[in-house]
CSV table of C-alpha atoms and ligand atoms in Angstrom, one decimal:
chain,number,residue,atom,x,y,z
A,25,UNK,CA,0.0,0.0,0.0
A,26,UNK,CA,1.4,3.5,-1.6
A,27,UNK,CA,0.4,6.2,1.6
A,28,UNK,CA,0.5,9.7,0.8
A,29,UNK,CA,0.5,12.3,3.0
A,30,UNK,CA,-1.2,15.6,2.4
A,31,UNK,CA,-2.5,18.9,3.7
A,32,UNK,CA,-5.9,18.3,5.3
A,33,UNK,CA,-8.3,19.2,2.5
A,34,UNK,CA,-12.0,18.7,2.9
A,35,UNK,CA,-12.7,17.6,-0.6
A,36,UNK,CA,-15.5,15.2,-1.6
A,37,UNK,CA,-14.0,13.2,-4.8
A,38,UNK,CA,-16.7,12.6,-7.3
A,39,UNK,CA,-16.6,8.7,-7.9
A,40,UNK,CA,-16.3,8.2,-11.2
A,41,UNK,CA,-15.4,11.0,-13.5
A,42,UNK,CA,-14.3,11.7,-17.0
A,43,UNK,CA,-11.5,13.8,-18.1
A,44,UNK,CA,-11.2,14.5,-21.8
A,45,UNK,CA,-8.0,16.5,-22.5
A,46,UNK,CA,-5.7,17.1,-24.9
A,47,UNK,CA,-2.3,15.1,-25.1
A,48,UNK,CA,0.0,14.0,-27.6
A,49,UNK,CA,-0.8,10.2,-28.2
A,50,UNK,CA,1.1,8.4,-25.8
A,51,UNK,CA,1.8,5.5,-27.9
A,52,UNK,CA,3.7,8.5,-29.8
A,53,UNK,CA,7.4,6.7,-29.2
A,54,UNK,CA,5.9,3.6,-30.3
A,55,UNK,CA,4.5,4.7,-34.0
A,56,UNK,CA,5.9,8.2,-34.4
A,57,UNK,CA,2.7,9.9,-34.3
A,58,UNK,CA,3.5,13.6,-33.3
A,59,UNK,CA,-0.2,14.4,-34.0
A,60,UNK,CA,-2.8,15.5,-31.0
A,61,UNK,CA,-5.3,13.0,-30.1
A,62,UNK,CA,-7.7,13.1,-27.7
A,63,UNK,CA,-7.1,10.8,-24.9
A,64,UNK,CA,-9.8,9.9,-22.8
A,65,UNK,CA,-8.9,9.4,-19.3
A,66,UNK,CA,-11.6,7.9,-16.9
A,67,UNK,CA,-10.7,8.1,-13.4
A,68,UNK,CA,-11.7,6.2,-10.8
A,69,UNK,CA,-11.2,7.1,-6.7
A,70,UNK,CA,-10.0,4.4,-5.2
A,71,UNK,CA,-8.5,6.7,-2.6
A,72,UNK,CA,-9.3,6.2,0.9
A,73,UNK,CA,-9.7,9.6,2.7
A,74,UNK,CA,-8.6,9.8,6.1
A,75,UNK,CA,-9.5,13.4,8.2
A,76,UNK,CA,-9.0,11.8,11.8
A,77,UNK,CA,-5.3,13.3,12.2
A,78,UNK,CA,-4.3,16.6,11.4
A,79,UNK,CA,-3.0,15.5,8.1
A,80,UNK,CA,-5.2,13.9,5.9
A,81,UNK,CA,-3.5,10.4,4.6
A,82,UNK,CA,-5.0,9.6,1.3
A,83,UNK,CA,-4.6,5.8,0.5
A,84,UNK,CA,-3.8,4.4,-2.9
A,85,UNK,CA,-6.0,1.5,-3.0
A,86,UNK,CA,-5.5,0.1,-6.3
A,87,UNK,CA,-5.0,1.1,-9.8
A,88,UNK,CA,-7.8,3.7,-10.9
A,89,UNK,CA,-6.9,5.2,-14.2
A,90,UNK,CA,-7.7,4.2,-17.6
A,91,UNK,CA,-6.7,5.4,-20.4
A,92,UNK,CA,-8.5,5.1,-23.8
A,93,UNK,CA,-7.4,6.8,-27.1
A,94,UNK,CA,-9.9,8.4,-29.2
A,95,UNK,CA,-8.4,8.5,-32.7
A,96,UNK,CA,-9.4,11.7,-34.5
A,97,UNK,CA,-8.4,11.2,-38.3
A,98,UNK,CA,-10.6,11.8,-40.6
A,99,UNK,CA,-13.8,10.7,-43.3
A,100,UNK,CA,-14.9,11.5,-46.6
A,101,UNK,CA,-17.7,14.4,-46.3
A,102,UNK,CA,-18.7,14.2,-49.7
A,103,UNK,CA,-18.3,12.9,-53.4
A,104,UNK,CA,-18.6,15.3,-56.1
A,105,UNK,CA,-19.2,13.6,-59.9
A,106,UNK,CA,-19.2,16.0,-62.4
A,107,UNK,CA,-19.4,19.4,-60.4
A,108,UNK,CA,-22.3,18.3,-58.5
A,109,UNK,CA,-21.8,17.0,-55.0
A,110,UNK,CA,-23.1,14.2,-53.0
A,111,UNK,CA,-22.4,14.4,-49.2
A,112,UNK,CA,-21.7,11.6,-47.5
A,113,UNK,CA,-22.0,10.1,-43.9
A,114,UNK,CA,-22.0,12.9,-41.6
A,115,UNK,CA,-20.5,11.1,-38.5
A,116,UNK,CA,-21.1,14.3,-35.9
A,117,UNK,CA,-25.0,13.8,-36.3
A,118,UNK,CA,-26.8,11.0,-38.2
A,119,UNK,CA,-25.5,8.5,-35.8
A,120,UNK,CA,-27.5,10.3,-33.4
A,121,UNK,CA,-30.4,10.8,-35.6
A,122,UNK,CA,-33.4,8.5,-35.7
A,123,UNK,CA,-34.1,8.8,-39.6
A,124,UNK,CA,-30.6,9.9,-40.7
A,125,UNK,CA,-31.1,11.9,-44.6
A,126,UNK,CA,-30.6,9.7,-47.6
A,127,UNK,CA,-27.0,9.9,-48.7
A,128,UNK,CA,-24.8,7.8,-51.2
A,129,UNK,CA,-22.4,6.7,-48.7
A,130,UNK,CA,-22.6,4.0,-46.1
A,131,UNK,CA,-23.7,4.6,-42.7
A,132,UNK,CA,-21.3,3.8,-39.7
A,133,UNK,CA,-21.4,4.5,-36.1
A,134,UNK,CA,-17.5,5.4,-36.0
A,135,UNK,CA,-18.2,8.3,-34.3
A,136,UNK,CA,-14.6,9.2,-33.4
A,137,UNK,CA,-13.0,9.2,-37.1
A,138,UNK,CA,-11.4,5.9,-36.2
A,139,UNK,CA,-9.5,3.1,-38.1
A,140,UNK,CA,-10.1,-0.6,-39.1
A,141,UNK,CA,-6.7,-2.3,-37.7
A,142,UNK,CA,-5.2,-5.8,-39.1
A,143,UNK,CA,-6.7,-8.0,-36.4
A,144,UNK,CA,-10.2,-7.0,-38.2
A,145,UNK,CA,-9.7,-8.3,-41.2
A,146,UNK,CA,-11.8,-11.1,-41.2
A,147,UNK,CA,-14.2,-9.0,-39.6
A,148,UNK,CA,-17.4,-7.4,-41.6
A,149,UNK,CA,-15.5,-4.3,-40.7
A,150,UNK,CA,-13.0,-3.9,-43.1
A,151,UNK,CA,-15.6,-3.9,-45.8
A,152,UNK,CA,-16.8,-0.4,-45.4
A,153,UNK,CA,-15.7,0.4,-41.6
A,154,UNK,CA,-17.2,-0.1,-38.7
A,155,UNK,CA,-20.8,-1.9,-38.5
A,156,UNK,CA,-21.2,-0.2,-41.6
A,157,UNK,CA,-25.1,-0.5,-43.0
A,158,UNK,CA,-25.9,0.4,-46.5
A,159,UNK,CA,-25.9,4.0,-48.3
A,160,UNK,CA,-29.5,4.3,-48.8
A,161,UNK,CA,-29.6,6.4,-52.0
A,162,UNK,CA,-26.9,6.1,-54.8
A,163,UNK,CA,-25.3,8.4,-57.1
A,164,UNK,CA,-25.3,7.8,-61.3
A,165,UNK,CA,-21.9,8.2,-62.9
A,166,UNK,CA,-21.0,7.4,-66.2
A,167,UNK,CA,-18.4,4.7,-67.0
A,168,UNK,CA,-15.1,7.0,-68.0
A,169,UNK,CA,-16.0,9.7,-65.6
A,170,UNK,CA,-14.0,10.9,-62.0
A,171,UNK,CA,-15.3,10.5,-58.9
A,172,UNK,CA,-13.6,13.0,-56.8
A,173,UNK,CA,-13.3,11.9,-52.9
A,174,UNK,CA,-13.2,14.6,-50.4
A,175,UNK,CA,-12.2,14.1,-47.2
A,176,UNK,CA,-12.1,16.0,-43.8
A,177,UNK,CA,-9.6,18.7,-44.0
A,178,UNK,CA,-5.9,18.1,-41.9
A,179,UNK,CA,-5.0,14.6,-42.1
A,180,UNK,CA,-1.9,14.0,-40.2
A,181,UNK,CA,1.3,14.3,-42.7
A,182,UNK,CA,2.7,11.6,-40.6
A,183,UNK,CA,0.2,9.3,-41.3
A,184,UNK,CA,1.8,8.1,-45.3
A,185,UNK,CA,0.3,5.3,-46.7
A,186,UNK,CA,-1.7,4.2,-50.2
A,187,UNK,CA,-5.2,5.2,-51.4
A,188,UNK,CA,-7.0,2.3,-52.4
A,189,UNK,CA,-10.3,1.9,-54.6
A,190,UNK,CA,-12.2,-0.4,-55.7
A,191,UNK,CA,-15.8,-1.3,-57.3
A,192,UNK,CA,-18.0,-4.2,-56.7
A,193,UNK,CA,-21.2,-5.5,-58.4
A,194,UNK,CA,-24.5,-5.4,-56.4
A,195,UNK,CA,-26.1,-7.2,-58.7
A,196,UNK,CA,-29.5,-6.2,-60.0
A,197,UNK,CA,-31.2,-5.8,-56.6
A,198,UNK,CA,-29.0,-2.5,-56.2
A,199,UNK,CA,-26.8,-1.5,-53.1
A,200,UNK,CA,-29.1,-0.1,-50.8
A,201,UNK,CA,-30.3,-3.4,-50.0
A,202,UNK,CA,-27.4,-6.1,-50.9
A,203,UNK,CA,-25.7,-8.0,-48.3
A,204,UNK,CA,-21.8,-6.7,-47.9
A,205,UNK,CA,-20.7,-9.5,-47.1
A,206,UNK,CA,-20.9,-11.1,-50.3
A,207,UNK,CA,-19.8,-8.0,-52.1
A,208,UNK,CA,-16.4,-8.9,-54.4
A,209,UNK,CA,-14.6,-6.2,-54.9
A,210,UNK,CA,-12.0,-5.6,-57.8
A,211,UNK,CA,-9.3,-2.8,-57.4
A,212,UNK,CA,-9.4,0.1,-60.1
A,213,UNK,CA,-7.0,2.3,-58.2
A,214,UNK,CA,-4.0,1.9,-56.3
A,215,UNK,CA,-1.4,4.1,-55.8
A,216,UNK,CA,1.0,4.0,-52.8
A,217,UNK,CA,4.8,4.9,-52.7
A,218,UNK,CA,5.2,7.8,-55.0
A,219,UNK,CA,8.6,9.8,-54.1
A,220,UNK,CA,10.8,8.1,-52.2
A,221,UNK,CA,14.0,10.6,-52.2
A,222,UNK,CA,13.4,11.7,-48.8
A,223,UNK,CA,12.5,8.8,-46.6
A,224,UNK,CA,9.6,8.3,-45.9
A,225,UNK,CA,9.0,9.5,-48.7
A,226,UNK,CA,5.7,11.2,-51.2
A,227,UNK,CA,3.2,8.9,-50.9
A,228,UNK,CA,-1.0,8.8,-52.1
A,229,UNK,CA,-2.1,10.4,-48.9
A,230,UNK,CA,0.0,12.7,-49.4
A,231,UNK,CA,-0.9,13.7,-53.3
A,232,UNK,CA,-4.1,14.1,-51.3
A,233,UNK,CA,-3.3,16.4,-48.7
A,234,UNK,CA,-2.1,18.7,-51.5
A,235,UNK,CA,-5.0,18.3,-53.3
A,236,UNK,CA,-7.2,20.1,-50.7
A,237,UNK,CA,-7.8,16.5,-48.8
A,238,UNK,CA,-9.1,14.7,-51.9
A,239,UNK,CA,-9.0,12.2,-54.3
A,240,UNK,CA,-10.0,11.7,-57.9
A,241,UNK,CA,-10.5,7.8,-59.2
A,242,UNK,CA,-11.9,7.2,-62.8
A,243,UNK,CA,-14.6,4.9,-63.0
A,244,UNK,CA,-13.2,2.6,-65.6
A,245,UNK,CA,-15.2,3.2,-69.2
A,246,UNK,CA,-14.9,-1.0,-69.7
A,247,UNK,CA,-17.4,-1.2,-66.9
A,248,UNK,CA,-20.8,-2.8,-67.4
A,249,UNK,CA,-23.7,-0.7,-66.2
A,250,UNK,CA,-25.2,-1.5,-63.2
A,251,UNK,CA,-25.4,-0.9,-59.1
A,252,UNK,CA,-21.7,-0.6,-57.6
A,253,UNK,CA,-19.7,-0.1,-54.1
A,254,UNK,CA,-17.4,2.4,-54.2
A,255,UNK,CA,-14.7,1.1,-51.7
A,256,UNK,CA,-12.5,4.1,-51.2
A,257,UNK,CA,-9.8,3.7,-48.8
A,258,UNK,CA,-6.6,5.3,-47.2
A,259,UNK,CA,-4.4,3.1,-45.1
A,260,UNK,CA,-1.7,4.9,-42.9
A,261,UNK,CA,1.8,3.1,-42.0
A,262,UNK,CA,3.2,4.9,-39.7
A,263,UNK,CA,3.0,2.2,-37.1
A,264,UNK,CA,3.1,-0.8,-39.7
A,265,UNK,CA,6.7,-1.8,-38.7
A,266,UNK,CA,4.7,-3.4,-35.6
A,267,UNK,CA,2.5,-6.4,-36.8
A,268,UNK,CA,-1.0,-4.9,-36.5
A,269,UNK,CA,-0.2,-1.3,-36.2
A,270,UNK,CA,-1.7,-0.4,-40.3
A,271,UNK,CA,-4.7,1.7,-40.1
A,272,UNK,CA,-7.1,1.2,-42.7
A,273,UNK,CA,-10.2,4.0,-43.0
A,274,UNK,CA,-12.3,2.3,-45.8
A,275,UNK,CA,-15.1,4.5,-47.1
A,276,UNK,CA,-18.5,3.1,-49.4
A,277,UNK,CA,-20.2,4.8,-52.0
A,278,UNK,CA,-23.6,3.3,-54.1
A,279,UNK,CA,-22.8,4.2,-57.5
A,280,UNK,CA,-24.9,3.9,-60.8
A,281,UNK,CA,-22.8,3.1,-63.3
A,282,UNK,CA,-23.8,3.4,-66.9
A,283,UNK,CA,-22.3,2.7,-70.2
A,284,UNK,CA,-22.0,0.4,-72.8
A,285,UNK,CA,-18.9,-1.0,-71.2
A,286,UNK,CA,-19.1,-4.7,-70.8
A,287,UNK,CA,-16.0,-5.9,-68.4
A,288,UNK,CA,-17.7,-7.5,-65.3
A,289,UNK,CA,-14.8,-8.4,-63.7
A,290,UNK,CA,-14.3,-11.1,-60.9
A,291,UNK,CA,-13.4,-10.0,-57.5
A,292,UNK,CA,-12.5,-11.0,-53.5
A,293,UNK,CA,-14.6,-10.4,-50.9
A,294,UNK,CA,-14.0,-7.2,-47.9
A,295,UNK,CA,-12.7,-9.9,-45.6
A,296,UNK,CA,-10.1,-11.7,-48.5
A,297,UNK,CA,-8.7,-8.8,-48.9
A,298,UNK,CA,-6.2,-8.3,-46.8
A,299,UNK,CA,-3.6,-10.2,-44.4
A,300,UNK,CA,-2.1,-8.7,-41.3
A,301,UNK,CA,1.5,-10.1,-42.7
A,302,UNK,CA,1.1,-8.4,-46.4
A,303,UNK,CA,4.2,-7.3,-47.5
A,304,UNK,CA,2.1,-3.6,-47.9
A,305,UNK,CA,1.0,-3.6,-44.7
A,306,UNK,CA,3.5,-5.2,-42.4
A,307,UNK,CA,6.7,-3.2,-43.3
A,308,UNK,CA,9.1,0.1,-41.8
A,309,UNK,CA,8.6,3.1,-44.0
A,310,UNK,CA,10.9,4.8,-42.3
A,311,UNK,CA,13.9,2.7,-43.7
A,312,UNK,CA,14.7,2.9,-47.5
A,313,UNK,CA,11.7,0.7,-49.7
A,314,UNK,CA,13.2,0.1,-53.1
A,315,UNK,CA,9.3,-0.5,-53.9
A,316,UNK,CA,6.0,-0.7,-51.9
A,317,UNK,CA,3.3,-3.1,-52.7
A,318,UNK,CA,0.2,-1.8,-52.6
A,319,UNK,CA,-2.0,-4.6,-50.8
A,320,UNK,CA,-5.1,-6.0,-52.2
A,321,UNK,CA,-5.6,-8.4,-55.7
A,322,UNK,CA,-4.3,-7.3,-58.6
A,323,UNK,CA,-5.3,-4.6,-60.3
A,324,UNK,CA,-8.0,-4.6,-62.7
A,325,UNK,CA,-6.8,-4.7,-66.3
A,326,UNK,CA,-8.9,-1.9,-67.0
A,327,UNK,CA,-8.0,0.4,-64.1
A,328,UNK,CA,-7.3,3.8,-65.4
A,329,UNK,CA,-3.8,5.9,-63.9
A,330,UNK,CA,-4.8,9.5,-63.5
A,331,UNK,CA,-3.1,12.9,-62.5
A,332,UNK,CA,-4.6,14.0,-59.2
A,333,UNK,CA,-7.0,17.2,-59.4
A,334,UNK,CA,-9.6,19.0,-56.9
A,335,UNK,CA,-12.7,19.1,-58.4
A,336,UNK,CA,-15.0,22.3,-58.2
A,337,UNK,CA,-18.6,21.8,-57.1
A,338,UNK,CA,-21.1,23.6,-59.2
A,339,UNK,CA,-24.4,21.8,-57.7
A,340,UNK,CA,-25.5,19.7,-55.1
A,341,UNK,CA,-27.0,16.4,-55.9
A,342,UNK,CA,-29.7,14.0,-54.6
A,343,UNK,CA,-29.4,10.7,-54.2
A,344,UNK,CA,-31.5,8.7,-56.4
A,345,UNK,CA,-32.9,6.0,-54.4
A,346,UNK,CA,-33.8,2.3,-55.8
A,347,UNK,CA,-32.9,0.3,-58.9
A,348,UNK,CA,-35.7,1.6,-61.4
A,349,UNK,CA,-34.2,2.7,-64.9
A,350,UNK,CA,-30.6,0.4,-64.0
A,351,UNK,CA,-29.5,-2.3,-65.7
A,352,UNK,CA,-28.4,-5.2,-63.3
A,353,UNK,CA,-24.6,-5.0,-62.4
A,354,UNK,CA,-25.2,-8.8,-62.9
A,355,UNK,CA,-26.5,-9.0,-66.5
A,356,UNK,CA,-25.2,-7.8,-70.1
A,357,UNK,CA,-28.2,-7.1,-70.9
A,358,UNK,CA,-29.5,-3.5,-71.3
A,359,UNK,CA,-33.0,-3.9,-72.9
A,360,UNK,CA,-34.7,-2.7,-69.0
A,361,UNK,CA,-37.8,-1.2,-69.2
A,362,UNK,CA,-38.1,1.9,-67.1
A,363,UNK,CA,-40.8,3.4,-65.3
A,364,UNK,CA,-39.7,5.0,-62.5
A,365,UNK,CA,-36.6,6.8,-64.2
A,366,UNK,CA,-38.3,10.4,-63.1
A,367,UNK,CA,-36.6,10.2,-59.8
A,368,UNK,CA,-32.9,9.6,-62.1
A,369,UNK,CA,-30.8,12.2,-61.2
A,370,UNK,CA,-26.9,12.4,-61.7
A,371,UNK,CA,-23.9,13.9,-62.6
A,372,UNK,CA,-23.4,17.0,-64.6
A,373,UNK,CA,-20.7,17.4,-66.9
A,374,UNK,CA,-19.4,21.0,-66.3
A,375,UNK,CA,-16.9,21.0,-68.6
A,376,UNK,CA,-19.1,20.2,-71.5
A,377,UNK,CA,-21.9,22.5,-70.6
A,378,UNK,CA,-20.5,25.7,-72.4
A,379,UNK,CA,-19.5,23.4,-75.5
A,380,UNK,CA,-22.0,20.9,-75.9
A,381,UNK,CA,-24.8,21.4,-78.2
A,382,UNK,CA,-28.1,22.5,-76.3
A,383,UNK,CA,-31.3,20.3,-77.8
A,384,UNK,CA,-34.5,21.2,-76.6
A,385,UNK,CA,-36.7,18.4,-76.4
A,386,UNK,CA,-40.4,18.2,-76.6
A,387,UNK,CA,-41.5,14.8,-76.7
A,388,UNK,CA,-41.5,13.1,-73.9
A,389,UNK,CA,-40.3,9.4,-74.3
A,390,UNK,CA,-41.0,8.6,-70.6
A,391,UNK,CA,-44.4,8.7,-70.7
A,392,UNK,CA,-44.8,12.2,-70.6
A,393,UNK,CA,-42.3,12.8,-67.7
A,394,UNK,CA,-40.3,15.4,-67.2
A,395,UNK,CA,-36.8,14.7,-66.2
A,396,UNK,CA,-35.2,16.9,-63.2
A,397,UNK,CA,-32.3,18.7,-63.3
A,398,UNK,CA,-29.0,17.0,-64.3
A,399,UNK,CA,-31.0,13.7,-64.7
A,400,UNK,CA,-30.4,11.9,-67.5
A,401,UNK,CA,-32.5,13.0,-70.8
A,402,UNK,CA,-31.2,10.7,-73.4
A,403,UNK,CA,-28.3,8.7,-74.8
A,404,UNK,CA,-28.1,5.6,-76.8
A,405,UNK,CA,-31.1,3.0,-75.7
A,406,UNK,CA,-32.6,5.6,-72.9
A,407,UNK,CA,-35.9,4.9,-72.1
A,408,UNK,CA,-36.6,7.5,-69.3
A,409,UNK,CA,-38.5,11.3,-69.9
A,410,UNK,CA,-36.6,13.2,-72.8
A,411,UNK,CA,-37.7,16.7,-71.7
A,412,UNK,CA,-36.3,18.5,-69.2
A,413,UNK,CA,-38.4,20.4,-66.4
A,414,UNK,CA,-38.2,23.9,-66.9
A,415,UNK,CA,-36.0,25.7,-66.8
A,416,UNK,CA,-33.2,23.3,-67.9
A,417,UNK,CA,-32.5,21.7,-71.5
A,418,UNK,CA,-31.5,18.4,-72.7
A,419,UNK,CA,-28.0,18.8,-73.4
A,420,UNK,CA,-26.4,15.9,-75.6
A,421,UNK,CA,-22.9,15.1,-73.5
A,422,UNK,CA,-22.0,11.8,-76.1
A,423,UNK,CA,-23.7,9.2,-77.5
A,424,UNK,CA,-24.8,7.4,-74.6
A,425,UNK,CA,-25.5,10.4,-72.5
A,426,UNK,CA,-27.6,13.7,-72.3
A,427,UNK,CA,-28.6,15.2,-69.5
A,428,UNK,CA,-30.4,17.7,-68.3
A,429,UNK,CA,-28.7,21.2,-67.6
A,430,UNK,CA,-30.0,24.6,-66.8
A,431,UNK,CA,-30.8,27.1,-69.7
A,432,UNK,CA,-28.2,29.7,-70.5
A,433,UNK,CA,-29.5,33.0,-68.5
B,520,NAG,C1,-20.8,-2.8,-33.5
B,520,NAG,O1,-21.6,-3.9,-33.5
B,520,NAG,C2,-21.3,-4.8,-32.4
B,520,NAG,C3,-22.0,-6.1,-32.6
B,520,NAG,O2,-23.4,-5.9,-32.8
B,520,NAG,C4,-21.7,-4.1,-31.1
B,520,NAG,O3,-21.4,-4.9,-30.0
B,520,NAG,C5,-20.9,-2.8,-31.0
B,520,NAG,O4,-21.3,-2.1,-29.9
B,520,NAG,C6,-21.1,-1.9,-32.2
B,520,NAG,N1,-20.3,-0.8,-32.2
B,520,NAG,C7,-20.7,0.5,-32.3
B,520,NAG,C8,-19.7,1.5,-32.1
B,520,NAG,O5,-21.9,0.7,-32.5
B,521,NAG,C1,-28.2,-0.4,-77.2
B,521,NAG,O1,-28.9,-1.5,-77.6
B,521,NAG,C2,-28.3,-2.3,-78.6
B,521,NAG,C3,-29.2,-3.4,-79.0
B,521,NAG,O2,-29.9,-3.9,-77.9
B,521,NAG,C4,-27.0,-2.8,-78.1
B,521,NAG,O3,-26.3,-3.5,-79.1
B,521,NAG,C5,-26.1,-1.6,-77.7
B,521,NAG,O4,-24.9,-2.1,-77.1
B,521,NAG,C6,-26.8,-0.8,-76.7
B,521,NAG,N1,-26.1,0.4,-76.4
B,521,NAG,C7,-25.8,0.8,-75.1
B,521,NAG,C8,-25.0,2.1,-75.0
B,521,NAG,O5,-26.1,0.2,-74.1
């Protein structure tokens, strides 16, 4: 028993409290982390208060402090396809919220901007984080176009490490409702080691941090159409010389894809994807790498390599919800009927819209439906409304898409 003596004090300790305060992350030594965490310290009073003397003996009785480290990294707040911008899982309120608003991105209770570590990868959590349930609304993109990723601003420099992406095929039934734990994902984007003159070198997240915390993929334009995951992740490896200490912050998206592409290719489920021993994720950046391996399968044949760009947002999107006016990931096939294709909205092409040639439509090949604006108005074997609601045009993009876009002023 540890005795300490101290002034008398007539002080009631509270049993039980909380402290939150600021510290550097104590397992700083350990993984080089010279970021600020929170640390949560709950103390307990296992002090035995003594005012029978003149001196007050306060006995240690046990141990009574915990310590707990909240990790505070970050999440992607939003997509943005084509100017227009689709926020994502807002982890400060819909956690909390009883009906959380429709978004494209999955839902998680990781309220504290955590990590997935190694020892989860057989868990469901690695697919798209923590207890992850389904996005229930999805965004339409066509194959060949960017998806730019934005993520909270100020990840930690010190946390380098690749930036991972993949797709995988919900099959006709759509993403809203598939099970992700038969998802198979295929990797369309990987990049990881980029510079290594000064060790630790340039790596992804660090093209990202200089690109205003974001990242642009390109939806391959091989692709069939059809309902896709979005598995966007960042893995940081500043700990990874310790087996287990790789943080992996995987992110899901519901995408639309369309197209005429026809590539459906095969792919690994969340929990294949990874081992704790990979030579990517077990390893020392801070000694000389003549070359990383980014982790994961191979990369899809198709996967596109581009330059890293921010992405301006023009317009805010709404998700489009269900699988009406999609053609099944699953099928070749693109002969659907659609009837509910009035709710189809996506992505704008900003970069067209000055150029492209402006066609105002008056029939209605829809059923007299009007399509919203940036929905989809046309394009090679489109079945949904041709006309644009006022006061928006159908604006011809290519071939296989037109879309709706707002009438010069
Ligand atoms: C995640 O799910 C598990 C199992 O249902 C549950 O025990 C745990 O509390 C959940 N975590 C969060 C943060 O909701
Ligand atoms: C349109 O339909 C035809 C005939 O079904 C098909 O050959 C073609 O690939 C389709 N185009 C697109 C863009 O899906």
């Amino acid at each position: 028993m540890i005795t300490l003596v101290l002034p008398k004090l007539h002080i009631i300790y509270p049993i039980g409290f909380i402290l939150a305060i600021k510290t550097p992350n104590f397992r700083h030594f350990r993984d080089f982390d010279p970021e600020v965490q929170y640390m949560e310290l709950s103390y307990t009073p296992l002090y035995h208060y003594n005012s029978s003397n003149t001196t007050a003996m306060y006995s240690l009785l046990g141990p009574a402090l915990f310590a707990s480290l909240v990790a505070a990294h970050g999440h992607v707040t939003n997509i943005v396809i084509n100017g227009v911008s689709f926020d994502g899982w807002d982890i400060n309120s819909y956690p909390y919220a009883q009906s959380p608003p429709v978004v494209v991105a999955w839902g998680t209770p990781n309220t504290a901007n955590g990590f997935v570590s190694p020892d989860a990868y057989k868990s469901s959590d690695i697919i798209c984080h923590l207890n992850a349930t389904n996005a229930k609304g999805h965004a339409v993109v066509a194959a060949g176009d960017k998806v730019f990723l934005q993520w909270t601003p100020n990840w930690p420099e010190s946390h380098h490490g690749p930036i991972i992406d993949y797709l995988a095929s919900c099959g006709a039934g759509g993403c809203e409702t598939v099970d992700k734990t038969t998802l198979k994902f295929f990797k369309i984007d990987g990049v990881g080691l980029v510079d290594e003159t000064n060790v630790p070198g340039i790596w992804a997240d660090d093209q990202l941090i200089a690109q205003n915390s974001g990242w642009m993929v390109e939806i391959p334009s091989t692709i069939a159409p059809g309902h896709y995951v979005l598995r966007h992740e960042m893995l940081a490896l500043h700990g990874a010389g310790t087996e287990g200490g790789t943080q992996n912050y995987p992110q899901c998206f519901n995408l639309q894809i369309t197209g005429s592409g026809t590539d459906q290719p095969s792919g690994v489920l969340g929990t294949d994807l990874y081992s704790p021993t990979d030579p990517g994720i077990l390893l020392n950046i801070y000694t000389s790498l003549s070359t990383y391996i980014v982790p994961g399968p191979t990369l899809y044949s198709g996967a596109v390599s581009i330059t890293q760009t921010t992405s301006a947002i023009t317009a805010s999107g709404t998700p489009v919800t269900g699988t009406g006016g999609a053609t099944g990931g699953a099928t070749t096939t693109s002969t659907s009927k659609t009837t509910t294709s009035t709710t189809l909205v996506t992505s704008t092409r900003t970069t067209t819209t000055t150029t492209s040639k402006v066609t105002t439509t008056t029939a209605a090949g829809g059923g007299g439906a009007t399509q919203t604006l940036y929905g989809q108005c046309g394009g090679d074997n489109w079945t949904g409304p041709t006309a644009c609601a006022s006061p928006a045009a159908c604006s011809s993009s290519n071939q296989w898409y037109s879309q709706c876009l707002p009438t010069a002023a």
